[in-house]
């Protein structure tokens, strides 16, 4: 969603009856998640599992961006979580956070100093909820509040994506999307179920689990489905109204102009609800939060003034895009060779420290063995797709180490 448009693709096929039954059966393969990633996401050749891997061979780029979602909910008491604070790569690389969430009302006091150190690494910081602003300010930083990246695009972009699916939809249905909850967290279901029966509305439900498992289909009189991402968007776009416990479920209901109700989760130290409240307050939609005394019949008759919502959202969208356009400016413009040299120098030092920390035996023989091990473990990232420069950089990296050893 940080892009300006969603490309059309031809990988999806029309679903016949058998395929539809497979989708209802809940297989992750049938939900085409991997297909979606391959077609719509520009993924790196490298797959990193730990911080030290990123530090050893960081991605070659002009800018690193962390976010969005709850990447900063991973506490810094675990060293590997500095990954989400971009503690890797040459210092010349621009570092920006876009709409991360802490999912906390306050950061643990014993980790505030470490948080301050990690935030100082950034050239620009933005967060997704108001509590995140306070946490950053307490750590000495001044962030900007921005909208979730999915909201940088309007509903028409997602409708184009949804056209890749032609799954038949019920004529008159409400859509339920629940995340990280059980039946005790949706006590209002009886009220909505009764309303559906009175108005001959069919209930279609989807839970956030990748596959069908025991205990997740707990809503009475609801047909559970396991849609692909495109089908999930269509289910929202085609419903009469939506009930959800999900922040992103709510976001897509707003983008697609669908009447919705959002159920907040019980909170203690968890502040995941703040991202929901922050955007609803900004858009004047606080009345869509389900309360124990809500009159569903009355609320259903109250239409949402989508023109007013869109006007407010467009202002927030432009402010968020302005944050990106103002800060997505490389510190210095480098040629391919200069960029490679910066990356090589950084990797040389990281590699040397890696050798020292692992207490490898001295001598070219042990270094050569380590070189082969690393070469087999990682694919060297491309420098603007110039493979010849890549090979030169790898050769220079190890030559430099051997000469200084």
GROMACS .gro file of C-alpha atoms in nm:
model
  405
    1UNK     CA    1   0.000   0.000   0.000
    2UNK     CA    2   0.301   0.232   0.010
    3UNK     CA    3   0.288   0.221  -0.370
    4UNK     CA    4   0.068   0.439  -0.586
    5UNK     CA    5  -0.131   0.167  -0.756
    6UNK     CA    6  -0.200  -0.203  -0.745
    7UNK     CA    7  -0.094  -0.390  -1.059
    8UNK     CA    8  -0.343  -0.615  -1.229
    9UNK     CA    9  -0.248  -0.980  -1.268
   10UNK     CA   10  -0.385  -1.287  -1.440
   11UNK     CA   11  -0.279  -1.554  -1.189
   12UNK     CA   12  -0.624  -1.599  -1.036
   13UNK     CA   13  -0.883  -1.820  -1.199
   14UNK     CA   14  -1.257  -1.835  -1.177
   15UNK     CA   15  -1.363  -2.063  -0.895
   16UNK     CA   16  -1.599  -2.342  -0.984
   17UNK     CA   17  -1.811  -2.526  -0.729
   18UNK     CA   18  -1.534  -2.765  -0.631
   19UNK     CA   19  -1.286  -2.482  -0.576
   20UNK     CA   20  -1.540  -2.296  -0.367
   21UNK     CA   21  -1.586  -2.601  -0.146
   22UNK     CA   22  -1.209  -2.624  -0.109
   23UNK     CA   23  -1.199  -2.260   0.000
   24UNK     CA   24  -1.463  -2.335   0.263
   25UNK     CA   25  -1.259  -2.635   0.377
   26UNK     CA   26  -0.988  -2.405   0.503
   27UNK     CA   27  -0.665  -2.505   0.332
   28UNK     CA   28  -0.396  -2.234   0.331
   29UNK     CA   29  -0.286  -2.350  -0.017
   30UNK     CA   30  -0.637  -2.293  -0.148
   31UNK     CA   31  -0.632  -1.941  -0.005
   32UNK     CA   32  -0.349  -1.852  -0.245
   33UNK     CA   33  -0.149  -1.650   0.007
   34UNK     CA   34   0.182  -1.748  -0.152
   35UNK     CA   35   0.046  -1.666  -0.498
   36UNK     CA   36  -0.053  -1.322  -0.375
   37UNK     CA   37   0.291  -1.255  -0.227
   38UNK     CA   38   0.466  -1.359  -0.548
   39UNK     CA   39   0.244  -1.147  -0.773
   40UNK     CA   40   0.184  -0.835  -0.565
   41UNK     CA   41   0.488  -0.799  -0.339
   42UNK     CA   42   0.837  -0.707  -0.454
   43UNK     CA   43   1.030  -0.942  -0.226
   44UNK     CA   44   1.405  -0.950  -0.173
   45UNK     CA   45   1.614  -1.247  -0.283
   46UNK     CA   46   1.739  -1.280   0.074
   47UNK     CA   47   1.546  -1.428   0.364
   48UNK     CA   48   1.675  -1.321   0.706
   49UNK     CA   49   1.596  -1.503   1.029
   50UNK     CA   50   1.805  -1.314   1.286
   51UNK     CA   51   1.952  -0.970   1.347
   52UNK     CA   52   2.312  -1.090   1.309
   53UNK     CA   53   2.232  -1.213   0.958
   54UNK     CA   54   2.105  -0.867   0.860
   55UNK     CA   55   2.409  -0.706   1.019
   56UNK     CA   56   2.644  -0.940   0.838
   57UNK     CA   57   2.490  -0.893   0.493
   58UNK     CA   58   2.241  -0.602   0.504
   59UNK     CA   59   2.017  -0.522   0.208
   60UNK     CA   60   2.168  -0.274  -0.038
   61UNK     CA   61   1.933   0.023  -0.050
   62UNK     CA   62   1.916   0.401  -0.028
   63UNK     CA   63   1.654   0.379   0.246
   64UNK     CA   64   1.526   0.134   0.506
   65UNK     CA   65   1.165   0.165   0.629
   66UNK     CA   66   1.020  -0.018   0.927
   67UNK     CA   67   0.647  -0.062   0.977
   68UNK     CA   68   0.367  -0.073   0.977
   69UNK     CA   69   0.155  -0.276   1.219
   70UNK     CA   70   0.277  -0.382   1.562
   71UNK     CA   71   0.648  -0.422   1.483
   72UNK     CA   72   0.743  -0.210   1.785
   73UNK     CA   73   0.535  -0.427   2.016
   74UNK     CA   74   0.838  -0.659   2.012
   75UNK     CA   75   1.021  -0.545   2.326
   76UNK     CA   76   1.388  -0.452   2.315
   77UNK     CA   77   1.462  -0.686   2.604
   78UNK     CA   78   1.527  -0.933   2.321
   79UNK     CA   79   1.827  -0.826   2.114
   80UNK     CA   80   1.686  -0.966   1.787
   81UNK     CA   81   1.398  -0.716   1.812
   82UNK     CA   82   1.640  -0.435   1.728
   83UNK     CA   83   1.577  -0.561   1.374
   84UNK     CA   84   1.253  -0.362   1.377
   85UNK     CA   85   1.453  -0.053   1.477
   86UNK     CA   86   1.680  -0.100   1.174
   87UNK     CA   87   1.999  -0.174   1.367
   88UNK     CA   88   2.183  -0.295   1.057
   89UNK     CA   89   2.337  -0.158   0.739
   90UNK     CA   90   2.574   0.132   0.667
   91UNK     CA   91   2.515   0.460   0.851
   92UNK     CA   92   2.475   0.636   0.513
   93UNK     CA   93   2.139   0.460   0.460
   94UNK     CA   94   1.829   0.669   0.533
   95UNK     CA   95   1.612   0.519   0.809
   96UNK     CA   96   1.240   0.592   0.844
   97UNK     CA   97   0.955   0.443   1.044
   98UNK     CA   98   0.611   0.445   0.884
   99UNK     CA   99   0.309   0.380   1.107
  100UNK     CA  100   0.449   0.120   1.349
  101UNK     CA  101   0.251   0.038   1.663
  102UNK     CA  102   0.380  -0.031   2.012
  103UNK     CA  103   0.049  -0.189   2.125
  104UNK     CA  104   0.137  -0.059   2.472
  105UNK     CA  105   0.004   0.225   2.683
  106UNK     CA  106   0.357   0.291   2.807
  107UNK     CA  107   0.699   0.140   2.743
  108UNK     CA  108   0.861  -0.059   3.026
  109UNK     CA  109   1.066   0.189   3.232
  110UNK     CA  110   1.368  -0.042   3.245
  111UNK     CA  111   1.383  -0.040   2.863
  112UNK     CA  112   1.327   0.332   2.802
  113UNK     CA  113   1.700   0.404   2.772
  114UNK     CA  114   1.741   0.130   2.514
  115UNK     CA  115   1.437   0.259   2.326
  116UNK     CA  116   1.588   0.609   2.319
  117UNK     CA  117   1.913   0.471   2.172
  118UNK     CA  118   1.726   0.284   1.900
  119UNK     CA  119   1.503   0.578   1.806
  120UNK     CA  120   1.808   0.806   1.769
  121UNK     CA  121   1.907   0.591   1.472
  122UNK     CA  122   1.612   0.722   1.266
  123UNK     CA  123   1.607   1.018   1.030
  124UNK     CA  124   1.228   1.043   1.053
  125UNK     CA  125   0.971   0.876   1.281
  126UNK     CA  126   0.598   0.830   1.242
  127UNK     CA  127   0.356   0.613   1.438
  128UNK     CA  128   0.001   0.487   1.396
  129UNK     CA  129  -0.165   0.576   1.725
  130UNK     CA  130  -0.163   0.858   1.978
  131UNK     CA  131  -0.019   0.646   2.260
  132UNK     CA  132   0.279   0.578   2.032
  133UNK     CA  133   0.344   0.953   2.009
  134UNK     CA  134   0.363   0.977   2.389
  135UNK     CA  135   0.598   0.677   2.414
  136UNK     CA  136   0.835   0.829   2.157
  137UNK     CA  137   0.822   1.171   2.322
  138UNK     CA  138   0.908   1.016   2.659
  139UNK     CA  139   1.213   0.864   2.485
  140UNK     CA  140   1.324   1.200   2.345
  141UNK     CA  141   1.182   1.180   1.991
  142UNK     CA  142   0.912   1.379   1.812
  143UNK     CA  143   0.711   1.151   1.582
  144UNK     CA  144   0.432   1.233   1.340
  145UNK     CA  145   0.097   1.057   1.350
  146UNK     CA  146   0.012   0.899   1.013
  147UNK     CA  147  -0.259   0.673   0.878
  148UNK     CA  148  -0.210   0.301   0.823
  149UNK     CA  149  -0.048   0.240   0.480
  150UNK     CA  150  -0.359   0.058   0.357
  151UNK     CA  151  -0.536   0.396   0.383
  152UNK     CA  152  -0.292   0.567   0.148
  153UNK     CA  153  -0.502   0.414  -0.130
  154UNK     CA  154  -0.875   0.458  -0.177
  155UNK     CA  155  -1.140   0.189  -0.220
  156UNK     CA  156  -1.120   0.187  -0.600
  157UNK     CA  157  -0.767   0.045  -0.591
  158UNK     CA  158  -0.881  -0.246  -0.379
  159UNK     CA  159  -1.186  -0.307  -0.597
  160UNK     CA  160  -0.949  -0.354  -0.891
  161UNK     CA  161  -0.762  -0.614  -0.687
  162UNK     CA  162  -1.088  -0.784  -0.585
  163UNK     CA  163  -1.184  -0.828  -0.951
  164UNK     CA  164  -0.926  -1.105  -0.970
  165UNK     CA  165  -1.183  -1.316  -0.785
  166UNK     CA  166  -1.517  -1.415  -0.936
  167UNK     CA  167  -1.645  -1.622  -0.644
  168UNK     CA  168  -2.022  -1.614  -0.618
  169UNK     CA  169  -2.151  -1.420  -0.317
  170UNK     CA  170  -2.481  -1.454  -0.128
  171UNK     CA  171  -2.753  -1.205  -0.219
  172UNK     CA  172  -2.812  -1.061   0.126
  173UNK     CA  173  -2.548  -1.120   0.392
  174UNK     CA  174  -2.357  -0.962   0.676
  175UNK     CA  175  -1.984  -1.025   0.701
  176UNK     CA  176  -1.800  -1.111   1.023
  177UNK     CA  177  -1.422  -1.097   1.047
  178UNK     CA  178  -1.282  -1.185   1.389
  179UNK     CA  179  -0.920  -1.188   1.505
  180UNK     CA  180  -0.763  -1.322   1.827
  181UNK     CA  181  -1.092  -1.365   2.009
  182UNK     CA  182  -1.326  -1.640   2.124
  183UNK     CA  183  -1.702  -1.650   2.173
  184UNK     CA  184  -1.669  -1.481   2.513
  185UNK     CA  185  -1.528  -1.171   2.343
  186UNK     CA  186  -1.835  -1.136   2.117
  187UNK     CA  187  -2.127  -1.145   2.364
  188UNK     CA  188  -2.325  -0.917   2.132
  189UNK     CA  189  -2.352  -1.191   1.868
  190UNK     CA  190  -2.696  -1.297   1.991
  191UNK     CA  191  -2.824  -0.946   1.925
  192UNK     CA  192  -2.685  -0.934   1.571
  193UNK     CA  193  -2.801  -1.291   1.506
  194UNK     CA  194  -3.154  -1.196   1.605
  195UNK     CA  195  -3.143  -0.890   1.381
  196UNK     CA  196  -3.027  -1.106   1.088
  197UNK     CA  197  -3.310  -1.354   1.138
  198UNK     CA  198  -3.567  -1.074   1.147
  199UNK     CA  199  -3.439  -0.926   0.821
  200UNK     CA  200  -3.353  -1.250   0.642
  201UNK     CA  201  -2.982  -1.171   0.638
  202UNK     CA  202  -2.731  -1.454   0.593
  203UNK     CA  203  -2.412  -1.444   0.806
  204UNK     CA  204  -2.074  -1.518   0.646
  205UNK     CA  205  -1.776  -1.535   0.880
  206UNK     CA  206  -1.398  -1.547   0.839
  207UNK     CA  207  -1.141  -1.581   1.114
  208UNK     CA  208  -0.778  -1.475   1.093
  209UNK     CA  209  -0.625  -1.823   1.124
  210UNK     CA  210  -0.458  -1.935   0.804
  211UNK     CA  211  -0.629  -2.274   0.812
  212UNK     CA  212  -0.932  -2.438   0.961
  213UNK     CA  213  -0.872  -2.558   1.317
  214UNK     CA  214  -1.079  -2.662   1.616
  215UNK     CA  215  -1.251  -2.394   1.821
  216UNK     CA  216  -1.235  -2.113   1.567
  217UNK     CA  217  -1.582  -2.151   1.414
  218UNK     CA  218  -1.779  -2.050   1.722
  219UNK     CA  219  -2.047  -1.816   1.584
  220UNK     CA  220  -2.393  -1.972   1.571
  221UNK     CA  221  -2.580  -1.959   1.237
  222UNK     CA  222  -2.274  -1.830   1.050
  223UNK     CA  223  -2.121  -1.989   0.741
  224UNK     CA  224  -1.743  -1.990   0.774
  225UNK     CA  225  -1.530  -1.940   0.466
  226UNK     CA  226  -1.155  -1.939   0.401
  227UNK     CA  227  -1.111  -1.686   0.121
  228UNK     CA  228  -0.808  -1.562  -0.065
  229UNK     CA  229  -0.712  -1.198  -0.011
  230UNK     CA  230  -0.902  -1.093  -0.322
  231UNK     CA  231  -1.210  -1.287  -0.210
  232UNK     CA  232  -1.184  -1.136   0.138
  233UNK     CA  233  -1.202  -0.787  -0.012
  234UNK     CA  234  -1.501  -0.887  -0.224
  235UNK     CA  235  -1.679  -1.027   0.082
  236UNK     CA  236  -1.645  -0.689   0.251
  237UNK     CA  237  -1.740  -0.493  -0.060
  238UNK     CA  238  -2.050  -0.702  -0.123
  239UNK     CA  239  -2.191  -0.729   0.228
  240UNK     CA  240  -2.490  -0.548   0.369
  241UNK     CA  241  -2.297  -0.461   0.683
  242UNK     CA  242  -1.985  -0.581   0.866
  243UNK     CA  243  -1.904  -0.683   1.223
  244UNK     CA  244  -1.536  -0.714   1.313
  245UNK     CA  245  -1.281  -0.724   1.594
  246UNK     CA  246  -1.001  -0.637   1.350
  247UNK     CA  247  -0.837  -0.301   1.291
  248UNK     CA  248  -0.778  -0.380   0.924
  249UNK     CA  249  -1.126  -0.526   0.886
  250UNK     CA  250  -1.257  -0.189   1.004
  251UNK     CA  251  -1.018  -0.001   0.772
  252UNK     CA  252  -1.141  -0.185   0.463
  253UNK     CA  253  -1.504  -0.131   0.561
  254UNK     CA  254  -1.426   0.242   0.571
  255UNK     CA  255  -1.240   0.241   0.241
  256UNK     CA  256  -1.518   0.045   0.070
  257UNK     CA  257  -1.799   0.250   0.230
  258UNK     CA  258  -1.967  -0.040   0.410
  259UNK     CA  259  -2.169   0.006   0.732
  260UNK     CA  260  -1.967  -0.158   1.009
  261UNK     CA  261  -1.942  -0.226   1.379
  262UNK     CA  262  -1.613  -0.276   1.562
  263UNK     CA  263  -1.573  -0.472   1.886
  264UNK     CA  264  -1.287  -0.361   2.109
  265UNK     CA  265  -1.077  -0.614   2.296
  266UNK     CA  266  -1.060  -0.621   2.676
  267UNK     CA  267  -0.748  -0.431   2.777
  268UNK     CA  268  -0.503  -0.420   3.063
  269UNK     CA  269  -0.155  -0.308   2.959
  270UNK     CA  270  -0.240  -0.396   2.598
  271UNK     CA  271  -0.318  -0.084   2.396
  272UNK     CA  272  -0.410  -0.240   2.065
  273UNK     CA  273  -0.745  -0.063   2.077
  274UNK     CA  274  -0.579   0.279   2.059
  275UNK     CA  275  -0.502   0.245   1.687
  276UNK     CA  276  -0.876   0.180   1.634
  277UNK     CA  277  -0.989   0.468   1.854
  278UNK     CA  278  -0.732   0.707   1.702
  279UNK     CA  279  -0.858   0.670   1.345
  280UNK     CA  280  -1.228   0.651   1.438
  281UNK     CA  281  -1.196   0.974   1.638
  282UNK     CA  282  -1.019   1.146   1.349
  283UNK     CA  283  -1.297   1.041   1.110
  284UNK     CA  284  -1.590   1.107   1.345
  285UNK     CA  285  -1.694   0.740   1.356
  286UNK     CA  286  -1.670   0.664   1.729
  287UNK     CA  287  -2.035   0.557   1.730
  288UNK     CA  288  -1.941   0.243   1.532
  289UNK     CA  289  -1.782   0.093   1.845
  290UNK     CA  290  -2.006  -0.177   1.992
  291UNK     CA  291  -2.114  -0.109   2.350
  292UNK     CA  292  -2.312  -0.320   2.595
  293UNK     CA  293  -2.613  -0.087   2.575
  294UNK     CA  294  -2.608  -0.033   2.198
  295UNK     CA  295  -2.947  -0.036   2.027
  296UNK     CA  296  -2.862  -0.230   1.712
  297UNK     CA  297  -3.198  -0.166   1.546
  298UNK     CA  298  -3.157   0.209   1.591
  299UNK     CA  299  -2.792   0.207   1.491
  300UNK     CA  300  -2.871   0.021   1.169
  301UNK     CA  301  -3.103   0.303   1.066
  302UNK     CA  302  -2.831   0.564   1.110
  303UNK     CA  303  -2.641   0.599   0.783
  304UNK     CA  304  -2.276   0.697   0.769
  305UNK     CA  305  -2.205   1.026   0.591
  306UNK     CA  306  -1.935   0.892   0.365
  307UNK     CA  307  -1.865   1.224   0.191
  308UNK     CA  308  -1.767   1.379   0.525
  309UNK     CA  309  -1.559   1.074   0.616
  310UNK     CA  310  -1.379   1.084   0.280
  311UNK     CA  311  -1.298   1.454   0.320
  312UNK     CA  312  -1.141   1.396   0.661
  313UNK     CA  313  -0.957   1.086   0.541
  314UNK     CA  314  -0.818   1.267   0.236
  315UNK     CA  315  -0.663   1.533   0.460
  316UNK     CA  316  -0.499   1.264   0.674
  317UNK     CA  317  -0.389   1.075   0.362
  318UNK     CA  318  -0.221   1.381   0.213
  319UNK     CA  319  -0.046   1.460   0.542
  320UNK     CA  320   0.085   1.103   0.554
  321UNK     CA  321   0.200   1.111   0.192
  322UNK     CA  322   0.368   1.443   0.262
  323UNK     CA  323   0.562   1.280   0.547
  324UNK     CA  324   0.693   1.021   0.302
  325UNK     CA  325   0.771   1.263   0.020
  326UNK     CA  326   0.955   1.501   0.253
  327UNK     CA  327   1.168   1.234   0.415
  328UNK     CA  328   1.223   0.983   0.135
  329UNK     CA  329   1.521   1.181   0.011
  330UNK     CA  330   1.858   0.998   0.021
  331UNK     CA  331   2.121   1.168   0.237
  332UNK     CA  332   2.366   1.156  -0.053
  333UNK     CA  333   2.338   1.039  -0.412
  334UNK     CA  334   2.588   0.762  -0.484
  335UNK     CA  335   2.694   0.593  -0.801
  336UNK     CA  336   2.661   0.215  -0.818
  337UNK     CA  337   3.030   0.178  -0.744
  338UNK     CA  338   3.023   0.418  -0.448
  339UNK     CA  339   2.715   0.250  -0.304
  340UNK     CA  340   2.887  -0.086  -0.339
  341UNK     CA  341   3.199   0.043  -0.166
  342UNK     CA  342   2.998   0.170   0.132
  343UNK     CA  343   2.823  -0.164   0.155
  344UNK     CA  344   3.153  -0.353   0.116
  345UNK     CA  345   3.327  -0.153   0.388
  346UNK     CA  346   3.036  -0.206   0.623
  347UNK     CA  347   3.020  -0.579   0.553
  348UNK     CA  348   3.398  -0.611   0.591
  349UNK     CA  349   3.384  -0.477   0.945
  350UNK     CA  350   3.072  -0.678   1.030
  351UNK     CA  351   3.232  -0.994   0.895
  352UNK     CA  352   3.553  -0.933   1.089
  353UNK     CA  353   3.354  -0.882   1.410
  354UNK     CA  354   3.161  -1.199   1.331
  355UNK     CA  355   3.487  -1.392   1.302
  356UNK     CA  356   3.617  -1.247   1.628
  357UNK     CA  357   3.293  -1.310   1.817
  358UNK     CA  358   3.287  -1.673   1.703
  359UNK     CA  359   3.654  -1.710   1.805
  360UNK     CA  360   3.752  -1.871   1.479
  361UNK     CA  361   4.108  -1.999   1.436
  362UNK     CA  362   4.347  -1.759   1.269
  363UNK     CA  363   4.458  -1.814   0.913
  364UNK     CA  364   4.316  -1.810   0.563
  365UNK     CA  365   4.204  -2.172   0.583
  366UNK     CA  366   3.946  -2.113   0.856
  367UNK     CA  367   3.832  -1.790   0.690
  368UNK     CA  368   3.787  -1.970   0.359
  369UNK     CA  369   3.571  -2.231   0.526
  370UNK     CA  370   3.362  -1.959   0.685
  371UNK     CA  371   3.336  -1.783   0.350
  372UNK     CA  372   3.196  -2.098   0.188
  373UNK     CA  373   2.951  -2.146   0.473
  374UNK     CA  374   2.821  -1.791   0.442
  375UNK     CA  375   2.807  -1.809   0.062
  376UNK     CA  376   2.586  -2.116   0.091
  377UNK     CA  377   2.369  -1.959   0.359
  378UNK     CA  378   2.295  -1.624   0.194
  379UNK     CA  379   2.225  -1.497  -0.155
  380UNK     CA  380   2.412  -1.174  -0.210
  381UNK     CA  381   2.162  -0.889  -0.258
  382UNK     CA  382   2.170  -0.714  -0.596
  383UNK     CA  383   2.311  -0.363  -0.637
  384UNK     CA  384   2.057  -0.217  -0.875
  385UNK     CA  385   2.055  -0.549  -1.056
  386UNK     CA  386   2.422  -0.520  -1.155
  387UNK     CA  387   2.553  -0.871  -1.092
  388UNK     CA  388   2.906  -0.790  -1.211
  389UNK     CA  389   2.945  -0.528  -0.941
  390UNK     CA  390   2.808  -0.776  -0.689
  391UNK     CA  391   3.073  -1.033  -0.774
  392UNK     CA  392   3.343  -0.766  -0.753
  393UNK     CA  393   3.217  -0.656  -0.413
  394UNK     CA  394   3.217  -1.008  -0.269
  395UNK     CA  395   3.570  -1.067  -0.399
  396UNK     CA  396   3.690  -0.735  -0.258
  397UNK     CA  397   3.524  -0.805   0.078
  398UNK     CA  398   3.708  -1.128   0.143
  399UNK     CA  399   4.034  -1.009  -0.012
  400UNK     CA  400   4.032  -0.718   0.230
  401UNK     CA  401   3.979  -0.946   0.526
  402UNK     CA  402   4.253  -1.186   0.421
  403UNK     CA  403   4.503  -0.904   0.378
  404UNK     CA  404   4.429  -0.757   0.719
  405UNK     CA  405   4.421  -1.085   0.905
   0.00000   0.00000   0.00000
